[in-house]
mmCIF file of N, CA and C in Angstrom:
data_model
loop_
_atom_site.group_PDB
_atom_site.id
_atom_site.type_symbol
_atom_site.label_atom_id
_atom_site.label_comp_id
_atom_site.label_asym_id
_atom_site.label_seq_id
_atom_site.Cartn_x
_atom_site.Cartn_y
_atom_site.Cartn_z
ATOM 1 N N ARG O 25 0.441 -1.127 0.317
ATOM 2 C CA ARG O 25 -0.265 -0.005 0.272
ATOM 3 C C ARG O 25 0.904 1.439 -0.214
ATOM 4 N N GLY O 26 0.810 2.203 -0.776
ATOM 5 C CA GLY O 26 1.324 3.736 -0.866
ATOM 6 C C GLY O 26 2.305 3.342 -1.701
ATOM 7 N N ASP O 27 2.831 2.513 -2.859
ATOM 8 C CA ASP O 27 3.961 2.364 -2.730
ATOM 9 C C ASP O 27 3.726 2.521 -4.542
ATOM 10 N N TYR O 28 4.032 4.276 -4.414
ATOM 11 C CA TYR O 28 3.241 4.474 -6.049
ATOM 12 C C TYR O 28 4.429 4.212 -7.089
ATOM 13 N N THR O 29 5.941 4.261 -6.807
ATOM 14 C CA THR O 29 6.656 3.733 -7.841
ATOM 15 C C THR O 29 6.694 2.358 -8.240
ATOM 16 N N LYS O 30 6.480 1.617 -7.204
ATOM 17 C CA LYS O 30 5.563 0.343 -7.765
ATOM 18 C C LYS O 30 4.475 0.548 -8.814
ATOM 19 N N ALA O 31 3.661 0.535 -8.384
ATOM 20 C CA ALA O 31 2.339 1.304 -9.093
ATOM 21 C C ALA O 31 2.384 2.205 -10.166
ATOM 22 N N GLY O 32 3.312 2.776 -10.316
ATOM 23 C CA GLY O 32 3.801 3.617 -11.204
ATOM 24 C C GLY O 32 4.409 2.460 -12.988
ATOM 25 N N ASP O 33 5.305 2.169 -12.518
ATOM 26 C CA ASP O 33 6.134 0.505 -12.989
ATOM 27 C C ASP O 33 5.066 0.070 -13.590
ATOM 28 N N TYR O 34 4.259 -0.943 -13.095
ATOM 29 C CA TYR O 34 3.130 -1.930 -13.157
ATOM 30 C C TYR O 34 2.573 -1.186 -14.356
ATOM 31 N N LEU O 35 2.159 -0.145 -13.931
ATOM 32 C CA LEU O 35 1.419 0.195 -15.097
ATOM 33 C C LEU O 35 2.097 1.099 -16.508
ATOM 34 N N LYS O 36 2.815 1.365 -16.570
ATOM 35 C CA LYS O 36 3.447 1.690 -17.660
ATOM 36 C C LYS O 36 3.528 0.306 -18.828
ATOM 37 N N LYS O 37 3.356 -0.708 -17.824
ATOM 38 C CA LYS O 37 3.274 -2.548 -18.777
ATOM 39 C C LYS O 37 1.561 -2.367 -19.057
ATOM 40 N N ALA O 38 0.613 -1.696 -18.591
ATOM 41 C CA ALA O 38 -0.404 -1.985 -18.923
ATOM 42 C C ALA O 38 -1.238 -2.183 -19.861
ATOM 43 N N GLY O 39 -1.066 -1.073 -20.853
ATOM 44 C CA GLY O 39 -0.694 -0.643 -21.749
ATOM 45 C C GLY O 39 -1.529 -0.019 -22.557
ATOM 46 N N SER O 40 -2.903 0.463 -23.076
ATOM 47 C CA SER O 40 -3.261 2.353 -23.040
ATOM 48 C C SER O 40 -4.673 1.493 -23.711
ATOM 49 N N GLY O 41 -5.024 0.716 -22.816
ATOM 50 C CA GLY O 41 -6.924 0.701 -22.761
ATOM 51 C C GLY O 41 -7.681 1.951 -21.718
ATOM 52 N N ALA O 42 -8.437 1.642 -21.555
ATOM 53 C CA ALA O 42 -9.524 2.717 -21.264
ATOM 54 C C ALA O 42 -9.316 2.262 -19.687
ATOM 55 N N GLU O 43 -8.917 1.193 -19.326
ATOM 56 C CA GLU O 43 -8.797 0.240 -18.182
ATOM 57 C C GLU O 43 -7.326 1.593 -17.043
ATOM 58 N N ALA O 44 -6.325 1.217 -18.154
ATOM 59 C CA ALA O 44 -5.287 1.614 -18.368
ATOM 60 C C ALA O 44 -5.244 2.696 -17.709
ATOM 61 N N LEU O 45 -5.758 3.564 -18.792
ATOM 62 C CA LEU O 45 -5.702 4.604 -18.808
ATOM 63 C C LEU O 45 -6.060 5.228 -17.445
ATOM 64 N N TYR O 46 -7.088 4.701 -16.946
ATOM 65 C CA TYR O 46 -8.407 5.565 -16.381
ATOM 66 C C TYR O 46 -7.016 5.109 -14.532
ATOM 67 N N SER O 47 -6.000 4.065 -15.050
ATOM 68 C CA SER O 47 -5.526 3.378 -13.476
ATOM 69 C C SER O 47 -3.982 4.186 -13.498
ATOM 70 N N ARG O 48 -3.640 4.905 -14.674
ATOM 71 C CA ARG O 48 -2.556 5.911 -14.768
ATOM 72 C C ARG O 48 -3.058 7.398 -13.782
ATOM 73 N N ALA O 49 -4.776 7.754 -14.315
ATOM 74 C CA ALA O 49 -4.916 8.880 -13.846
ATOM 75 C C ALA O 49 -5.559 8.689 -12.434
ATOM 76 N N MET O 50 -6.081 7.913 -12.053
ATOM 77 C CA MET O 50 -5.972 7.901 -10.747
ATOM 78 C C MET O 50 -4.926 7.919 -9.728
ATOM 79 N N LEU O 51 -3.239 7.077 -10.166
ATOM 80 C CA LEU O 51 -2.291 7.406 -9.970
ATOM 81 C C LEU O 51 -1.545 8.980 -9.757
ATOM 82 N N ALA O 52 -1.579 9.437 -10.914
ATOM 83 C CA ALA O 52 -1.949 10.856 -11.187
ATOM 84 C C ALA O 52 -2.236 11.505 -9.886
ATOM 85 N N ALA O 53 -3.818 11.455 -10.239
ATOM 86 C CA ALA O 53 -4.113 12.138 -9.202
ATOM 87 C C ALA O 53 -4.080 12.019 -7.498
ATOM 88 N N LEU O 54 -4.223 10.818 -6.614
ATOM 89 C CA LEU O 54 -2.936 10.422 -6.126
ATOM 90 C C LEU O 54 -1.956 10.872 -5.383
ATOM 91 N N GLN O 55 -0.895 11.133 -6.221
ATOM 92 C CA GLN O 55 -0.376 11.786 -6.664
ATOM 93 C C GLN O 55 0.393 13.587 -6.881
ATOM 94 N N GLY O 56 -0.576 14.493 -6.365
ATOM 95 C CA GLY O 56 -1.489 15.226 -6.708
ATOM 96 C C GLY O 56 -1.134 16.017 -8.051
ATOM 97 N N ASP O 57 -0.601 15.136 -9.208
ATOM 98 C CA ASP O 57 -0.892 16.129 -10.403
ATOM 99 C C ASP O 57 -1.715 15.692 -11.083
ATOM 100 N N TYR O 58 -2.835 16.762 -10.763
ATOM 101 C CA TYR O 58 -4.239 17.532 -11.283
ATOM 102 C C TYR O 58 -4.349 17.156 -12.846
ATOM 103 N N ALA O 59 -3.080 17.928 -13.433
ATOM 104 C CA ALA O 59 -3.332 18.319 -14.644
ATOM 105 C C ALA O 59 -3.201 16.960 -15.675
ATOM 106 N N GLU O 60 -1.946 15.875 -14.462
ATOM 107 C CA GLU O 60 -1.715 14.600 -15.965
ATOM 108 C C GLU O 60 -2.738 13.936 -15.420
ATOM 109 N N ALA O 61 -3.420 13.458 -14.178
ATOM 110 C CA ALA O 61 -5.031 13.174 -13.835
ATOM 111 C C ALA O 61 -6.171 13.265 -15.127
ATOM 112 N N LYS O 62 -6.063 14.783 -15.424
ATOM 113 C CA LYS O 62 -7.230 15.053 -15.906
ATOM 114 C C LYS O 62 -6.566 14.753 -17.474
ATOM 115 N N THR O 63 -5.634 14.464 -18.303
ATOM 116 C CA THR O 63 -5.833 13.913 -19.347
ATOM 117 C C THR O 63 -6.062 12.912 -19.663
ATOM 118 N N LEU O 64 -5.557 12.494 -18.661
ATOM 119 C CA LEU O 64 -6.036 10.668 -19.121
ATOM 120 C C LEU O 64 -7.082 10.419 -18.403
ATOM 121 N N PHE O 65 -7.950 10.484 -17.671
ATOM 122 C CA PHE O 65 -9.131 10.443 -17.483
ATOM 123 C C PHE O 65 -9.888 10.896 -18.672
ATOM 124 N N THR O 66 -9.893 11.584 -19.274
ATOM 125 C CA THR O 66 -10.180 12.058 -20.527
ATOM 126 C C THR O 66 -10.170 11.072 -21.492
ATOM 127 N N ASP O 67 -8.544 10.114 -21.402
ATOM 128 C CA ASP O 67 -8.523 9.906 -22.712
ATOM 129 C C ASP O 67 -9.077 8.577 -22.639
ATOM 130 N N ALA O 68 -9.019 8.164 -21.634
ATOM 131 C CA ALA O 68 -10.144 7.289 -20.472
ATOM 132 C C ALA O 68 -11.527 7.140 -20.718
ATOM 133 N N ARG O 69 -11.903 8.327 -21.126
ATOM 134 C CA ARG O 69 -13.729 8.566 -21.313
ATOM 135 C C ARG O 69 -13.338 8.568 -22.825
ATOM 136 N N ALA O 70 -12.926 8.579 -23.458
ATOM 137 C CA ALA O 70 -12.823 8.657 -25.161
ATOM 138 C C ALA O 70 -12.504 7.754 -25.149
ATOM 139 N N LYS O 71 -12.198 6.660 -24.423
ATOM 140 C CA LYS O 71 -11.940 5.115 -24.949
ATOM 141 C C LYS O 71 -13.207 3.953 -24.218
ATOM 142 N N GLY O 72 -13.847 4.900 -23.842
ATOM 143 C CA GLY O 72 -15.426 4.366 -23.737
ATOM 144 C C GLY O 72 -15.224 4.158 -20.927
ATOM 145 N N CYS O 73 -14.185 4.741 -20.972
ATOM 146 C CA CYS O 73 -14.392 4.494 -19.297
ATOM 147 C C CYS O 73 -15.605 4.845 -18.866
ATOM 148 N N ARG O 74 -16.779 4.119 -18.139
ATOM 149 C CA ARG O 74 -17.863 4.879 -17.754
ATOM 150 C C ARG O 74 -17.004 5.813 -16.124
ATOM 151 N N TYR O 75 -16.484 5.323 -16.128
ATOM 152 C CA TYR O 75 -16.326 6.080 -14.400
ATOM 153 C C TYR O 75 -15.456 7.319 -14.629
ATOM 154 N N ALA O 76 -14.751 7.611 -15.831
ATOM 155 C CA ALA O 76 -13.937 8.560 -16.238
ATOM 156 C C ALA O 76 -14.848 10.408 -15.822
ATOM 157 N N ASP O 77 -16.380 9.855 -16.274
ATOM 158 C CA ASP O 77 -17.027 11.666 -15.944
ATOM 159 C C ASP O 77 -16.336 11.911 -14.112
ATOM 160 N N GLU O 78 -17.405 10.980 -13.411
ATOM 161 C CA GLU O 78 -17.269 10.810 -11.625
ATOM 162 C C GLU O 78 -15.706 11.202 -11.605
ATOM 163 N N ALA O 79 -14.755 10.637 -12.065
ATOM 164 C CA ALA O 79 -13.202 11.308 -11.989
ATOM 165 C C ALA O 79 -12.736 12.351 -11.848
ATOM 166 N N LEU O 80 -13.319 12.631 -13.627
ATOM 167 C CA LEU O 80 -12.873 14.407 -14.131
ATOM 168 C C LEU O 80 -13.580 15.335 -13.058
ATOM 169 N N ARG O 81 -14.903 14.908 -12.075
ATOM 170 C CA ARG O 81 -15.254 15.541 -11.014
ATOM 171 C C ARG O 81 -14.529 16.084 -10.218
ATOM 172 N N MET O 82 -13.965 14.946 -9.743
ATOM 173 C CA MET O 82 -13.022 14.587 -7.688
ATOM 174 C C MET O 82 -12.148 15.196 -8.505
ATOM 175 N N VAL O 83 -11.644 14.924 -9.883
ATOM 176 C CA VAL O 83 -10.262 16.143 -10.010
ATOM 177 C C VAL O 83 -9.896 17.639 -9.922
ATOM 178 N N GLU O 84 -11.333 17.967 -9.995
ATOM 179 C CA GLU O 84 -11.417 19.484 -10.068
ATOM 180 C C GLU O 84 -11.770 20.059 -9.196
ATOM 181 N N ARG O 85 -12.411 18.501 -7.799
ATOM 182 C CA ARG O 85 -13.130 19.587 -6.174
ATOM 183 C C ARG O 85 -11.523 18.941 -6.188
ATOM 184 N N ALA O 86 -10.771 18.420 -5.955
ATOM 185 C CA ALA O 86 -9.672 18.492 -5.384
ATOM 186 C C ALA O 86 -8.342 19.019 -5.801
ATOM 187 N N ARG O 87 -8.659 19.710 -7.010
ATOM 188 C CA ARG O 87 -7.575 21.283 -7.566
ATOM 189 C C ARG O 87 -8.331 21.711 -6.719
ATOM 190 N N GLN O 88 -9.769 21.721 -6.284
ATOM 191 C CA GLN O 88 -9.619 23.321 -5.852
ATOM 192 C C GLN O 88 -8.937 23.425 -4.348
ATOM 193 N N ALA O 89 -9.562 22.421 -3.990
ATOM 194 C CA ALA O 89 -9.322 21.894 -2.243
ATOM 195 C C ALA O 89 -8.130 22.277 -2.298
ATOM 196 N N PRO O 90 -7.901 23.278 -0.421
ATOM 197 C CA PRO O 90 -6.161 23.459 -0.459
ATOM 198 C C PRO O 90 -5.609 22.126 -0.035
ATOM 199 N N ASP O 91 -6.349 20.908 0.294
ATOM 200 C CA ASP O 91 -6.027 19.396 1.139
ATOM 201 C C ASP O 91 -5.809 18.724 -0.307
ATOM 202 N N GLY O 92 -6.564 19.054 -1.184
ATOM 203 C CA GLY O 92 -6.327 18.612 -2.523
ATOM 204 C C GLY O 92 -7.126 17.081 -2.618
ATOM 205 N N VAL O 93 -5.712 16.079 -1.888
ATOM 206 C CA VAL O 93 -5.660 14.796 -2.101
ATOM 207 C C VAL O 93 -7.411 13.756 -1.193
ATOM 208 N N ARG O 94 -7.404 14.566 -0.295
ATOM 209 C CA ARG O 94 -8.724 13.880 0.304
ATOM 210 C C ARG O 94 -10.313 14.100 -0.409
ATOM 211 N N TYR O 95 -10.077 14.744 -1.384
ATOM 212 C CA TYR O 95 -11.463 14.241 -2.208
ATOM 213 C C TYR O 95 -11.377 13.294 -2.809
ATOM 214 N N ILE O 96 -9.721 12.888 -3.198
ATOM 215 C CA ILE O 96 -10.084 11.628 -4.502
ATOM 216 C C ILE O 96 -9.965 10.300 -3.116
ATOM 217 N N ARG O 97 -9.083 10.091 -2.341
ATOM 218 C CA ARG O 97 -9.232 9.026 -1.436
ATOM 219 C C ARG O 97 -10.450 8.317 -1.048
#
């Protein structure tokens, strides 16, 4: 738990499907990289990920919040 480096390494090998993009986006959001998360969630949505819209809303709320990540977890 909490090993973002290991998770990132794993996700680099996960391909470019909607689920892989969504997972990379979630990792970026948890690390506070909301710009990257937004890009990846948008790409995941374009590939048919049904959870991406809600995730984009969560990223926007987190981006605006003073303590950010609490809205993602």
